[in-house]
Amino acid sequence: MASPSYRLAALDQDFLLGDSMRGVRFMLEYGKAEEALRDWGVRSTLVVFGSARIGENGDPVHARWYNEARAFGRLASERGGALRARPGEPRDNVIATGGGPGIMGAANRGAHDVGAPSIGYNITLPHEQEPNPWSTPELTFRFHYFAMRKMHFAMRANALVVFPGGFGTFDELFEILTLRQTGKKRNVPIVLFDEAYWRSVVGFEKLVEFGMIAPVDLELVSFAEDAEGIWTELLARGLRPGHESAEDPHQPALQSEGVTG
């Protein structure tokens, strides 16, 4: 009875964390977040990416990015449908971030400013990431697998808003761009904040020049310079608060659940 083989499988941590149970762990990471999102009635999200290294104090450029991300989290929560009018109604366009500090914290904070829920999809890292204090506790998750985290980002996304960032931000941006380019994700708008930054770090036209992407692929992204501009661009590119086109997350929607990793 003291042998590990006698333990109930569901209570045997050594077994559950073994190689043979990797697929089960994938399912658990999907199911735990999915259950909480359904309980909160989250039908669709507005995903905000950006650097974790940006603060509201210090560098004036960083402060501007932070404050505009916070302003966008606030106005999108007020106008998008995250503040549901009656119990039982679905919540739409709920702010969803990677859950960490910087731009992510700013967007969650903007939602918190107006009493709206927001989502934090955290990831376990070698240098432990801690959730920012602004995402809704019941909607603050921690993932081990980047792929499952990305799947949750993509499933309910009505739009993607990307502030300046580094490798992690690029990873998430090009993930969704690839899904859009290949038709594995429906036509959600992708807005990049601060055109000068993005054109200085990514040679979009050079990709066309060298034949790496088609000219039409440049139409997958647009740019904005402030929170109101982001919202205006999202509306111009098809976001329709109150007339949601997001796939029902309770039904199979394989095209919107793809990940490239």
CSV table of N, CA and C in Angstrom, one decimal, residues 48-56 65-67 69-71 73-74 95-113 118-120 122 129-136:
chain,number,residue,atom,x,y,z
A,48,VAL,N,-4.6,42.6,-25.7
A,48,VAL,CA,-3.6,43.6,-25.7
A,48,VAL,C,-2.2,43.0,-25.4
A,49,PHE,N,-1.3,43.2,-26.3
A,49,PHE,CA,0.1,42.8,-26.0
A,49,PHE,C,1.0,44.0,-25.9
A,50,GLY,N,2.2,43.8,-25.3
A,50,GLY,CA,3.1,44.9,-25.2
A,50,GLY,C,4.2,44.6,-24.1
A,51,SER,N,5.2,45.4,-24.1
A,51,SER,CA,6.3,45.1,-23.2
A,51,SER,C,6.0,45.1,-21.7
A,52,ALA,N,6.6,44.1,-21.0
A,52,ALA,CA,6.5,44.1,-19.5
A,52,ALA,C,7.4,45.1,-18.9
A,53,ARG,N,8.3,45.7,-19.7
A,53,ARG,CA,9.4,46.6,-19.1
A,53,ARG,C,9.0,48.1,-19.1
A,54,ILE,N,7.8,48.4,-19.5
A,54,ILE,CA,7.3,49.8,-19.6
A,54,ILE,C,6.6,50.2,-18.3
A,55,GLY,N,6.9,51.3,-17.8
A,55,GLY,CA,6.2,51.8,-16.6
A,55,GLY,C,5.6,53.2,-16.8
A,56,GLU,N,4.8,53.6,-15.9
A,56,GLU,CA,4.1,54.9,-16.0
A,56,GLU,C,5.0,56.1,-15.6
A,65,TRP,N,3.2,55.4,-23.7
A,65,TRP,CA,2.7,54.1,-24.1
A,65,TRP,C,1.9,53.5,-22.9
A,66,TYR,N,2.4,53.6,-21.7
A,66,TYR,CA,1.7,53.0,-20.6
A,66,TYR,C,0.3,53.7,-20.4
A,67,ASN,N,0.3,55.0,-20.4
A,67,ASN,CA,-0.9,55.8,-20.2
A,67,ASN,C,-2.0,55.5,-21.3
A,69,ALA,N,-2.2,52.8,-23.1
A,69,ALA,CA,-2.7,51.4,-22.9
A,69,ALA,C,-3.7,51.4,-21.8
A,70,ARG,N,-3.5,52.1,-20.7
A,70,ARG,CA,-4.5,52.2,-19.6
A,70,ARG,C,-5.8,52.9,-20.1
A,71,ALA,N,-5.6,53.9,-20.9
A,71,ALA,CA,-6.8,54.6,-21.4
A,71,ALA,C,-7.6,53.7,-22.3
A,73,GLY,N,-7.7,50.4,-22.2
A,73,GLY,CA,-8.4,49.4,-21.4
A,73,GLY,C,-9.6,49.9,-20.8
A,74,ARG,N,-9.6,51.2,-20.4
A,74,ARG,CA,-10.8,51.8,-19.8
A,74,ARG,C,-11.9,52.1,-20.8
A,95,ILE,N,-11.1,42.9,-22.0
A,95,ILE,CA,-9.6,43.0,-22.1
A,95,ILE,C,-8.9,41.8,-21.6
A,96,ALA,N,-8.0,41.3,-22.5
A,96,ALA,CA,-7.2,40.1,-22.1
A,96,ALA,C,-5.8,40.4,-22.4
A,97,THR,N,-4.9,40.1,-21.4
A,97,THR,CA,-3.5,40.4,-21.6
A,97,THR,C,-2.7,39.2,-21.1
A,98,GLY,N,-1.4,39.3,-21.2
A,98,GLY,CA,-0.5,38.2,-20.7
A,98,GLY,C,-0.3,38.2,-19.2
A,99,GLY,N,-1.0,39.2,-18.5
A,99,GLY,CA,-1.1,39.1,-17.1
A,99,GLY,C,0.0,39.7,-16.3
A,100,GLY,N,1.1,40.1,-17.0
A,100,GLY,CA,2.3,40.6,-16.3
A,100,GLY,C,2.2,42.1,-16.1
A,101,PRO,N,3.4,42.7,-15.8
A,101,PRO,CA,3.5,44.1,-15.6
A,101,PRO,C,3.6,44.9,-16.9
A,102,GLY,N,3.9,46.2,-16.8
A,102,GLY,CA,4.1,47.0,-18.0
A,102,GLY,C,2.8,47.3,-18.7
A,103,ILE,N,2.9,47.2,-20.1
A,103,ILE,CA,1.7,47.4,-20.9
A,103,ILE,C,0.5,46.5,-20.5
A,104,MET,N,0.8,45.3,-20.2
A,104,MET,CA,-0.2,44.3,-19.8
A,104,MET,C,-1.0,44.8,-18.6
A,105,GLY,N,-0.2,45.2,-17.6
A,105,GLY,CA,-0.8,45.8,-16.3
A,105,GLY,C,-1.6,47.0,-16.6
A,106,ALA,N,-1.1,47.9,-17.5
A,106,ALA,CA,-1.8,49.1,-17.8
A,106,ALA,C,-3.2,48.8,-18.4
A,107,ALA,N,-3.2,47.9,-19.4
A,107,ALA,CA,-4.5,47.6,-20.0
A,107,ALA,C,-5.5,47.0,-19.0
A,108,ASN,N,-5.0,46.0,-18.1
A,108,ASN,CA,-5.9,45.5,-17.1
A,108,ASN,C,-6.3,46.6,-16.1
A,109,ARG,N,-5.4,47.5,-15.8
A,109,ARG,CA,-5.7,48.6,-14.9
A,109,ARG,C,-6.8,49.5,-15.4
A,110,GLY,N,-6.7,49.8,-16.7
A,110,GLY,CA,-7.8,50.6,-17.3
A,110,GLY,C,-9.2,50.0,-17.2
A,111,ALA,N,-9.2,48.6,-17.4
A,111,ALA,CA,-10.5,47.9,-17.2
A,111,ALA,C,-10.9,48.0,-15.7
A,112,HIS,N,-10.0,47.9,-14.8
A,112,HIS,CA,-10.3,47.9,-13.4
A,112,HIS,C,-10.8,49.3,-13.0
A,113,ASP,N,-10.2,50.3,-13.6
A,113,ASP,CA,-10.6,51.7,-13.3
A,113,ASP,C,-12.1,51.9,-13.4
A,118,SER,N,-11.3,41.8,-16.3
A,118,SER,CA,-10.3,41.7,-17.4
A,118,SER,C,-9.5,40.4,-17.1
A,119,ILE,N,-8.9,39.9,-18.1
A,119,ILE,CA,-8.2,38.6,-18.1
A,119,ILE,C,-6.7,38.7,-18.1
A,120,GLY,N,-6.1,37.9,-17.3
A,120,GLY,CA,-4.6,37.8,-17.3
A,120,GLY,C,-4.2,36.3,-17.5
A,122,ASN,N,-1.3,34.4,-17.6
A,122,ASN,CA,0.1,34.4,-17.1
A,122,ASN,C,0.8,33.1,-17.6
A,129,GLN,N,7.1,34.9,-13.3
A,129,GLN,CA,6.3,36.0,-13.6
A,129,GLN,C,5.2,36.1,-12.5
A,130,GLU,N,5.0,37.2,-12.0
A,130,GLU,CA,3.9,37.4,-11.0
A,130,GLU,C,2.8,38.2,-11.7
A,131,PRO,N,1.5,37.9,-11.4
A,131,PRO,CA,0.4,38.6,-12.1
A,131,PRO,C,0.4,40.0,-11.6
A,132,ASN,N,0.0,40.9,-12.5
A,132,ASN,CA,-0.2,42.3,-12.0
A,132,ASN,C,-1.4,42.4,-11.1
A,133,PRO,N,-1.6,43.4,-10.3
A,133,PRO,CA,-2.7,43.5,-9.4
A,133,PRO,C,-4.0,43.9,-10.0
A,134,TRP,N,-4.1,44.1,-11.3
A,134,TRP,CA,-5.3,44.7,-11.9
A,134,TRP,C,-6.2,43.7,-12.6
A,135,SER,N,-5.7,42.5,-13.0
A,135,SER,CA,-6.6,41.6,-13.6
A,135,SER,C,-7.5,41.0,-12.6
A,136,THR,N,-8.7,40.6,-13.0
A,136,THR,CA,-9.7,40.0,-12.1
A,136,THR,C,-9.2,38.7,-11.6
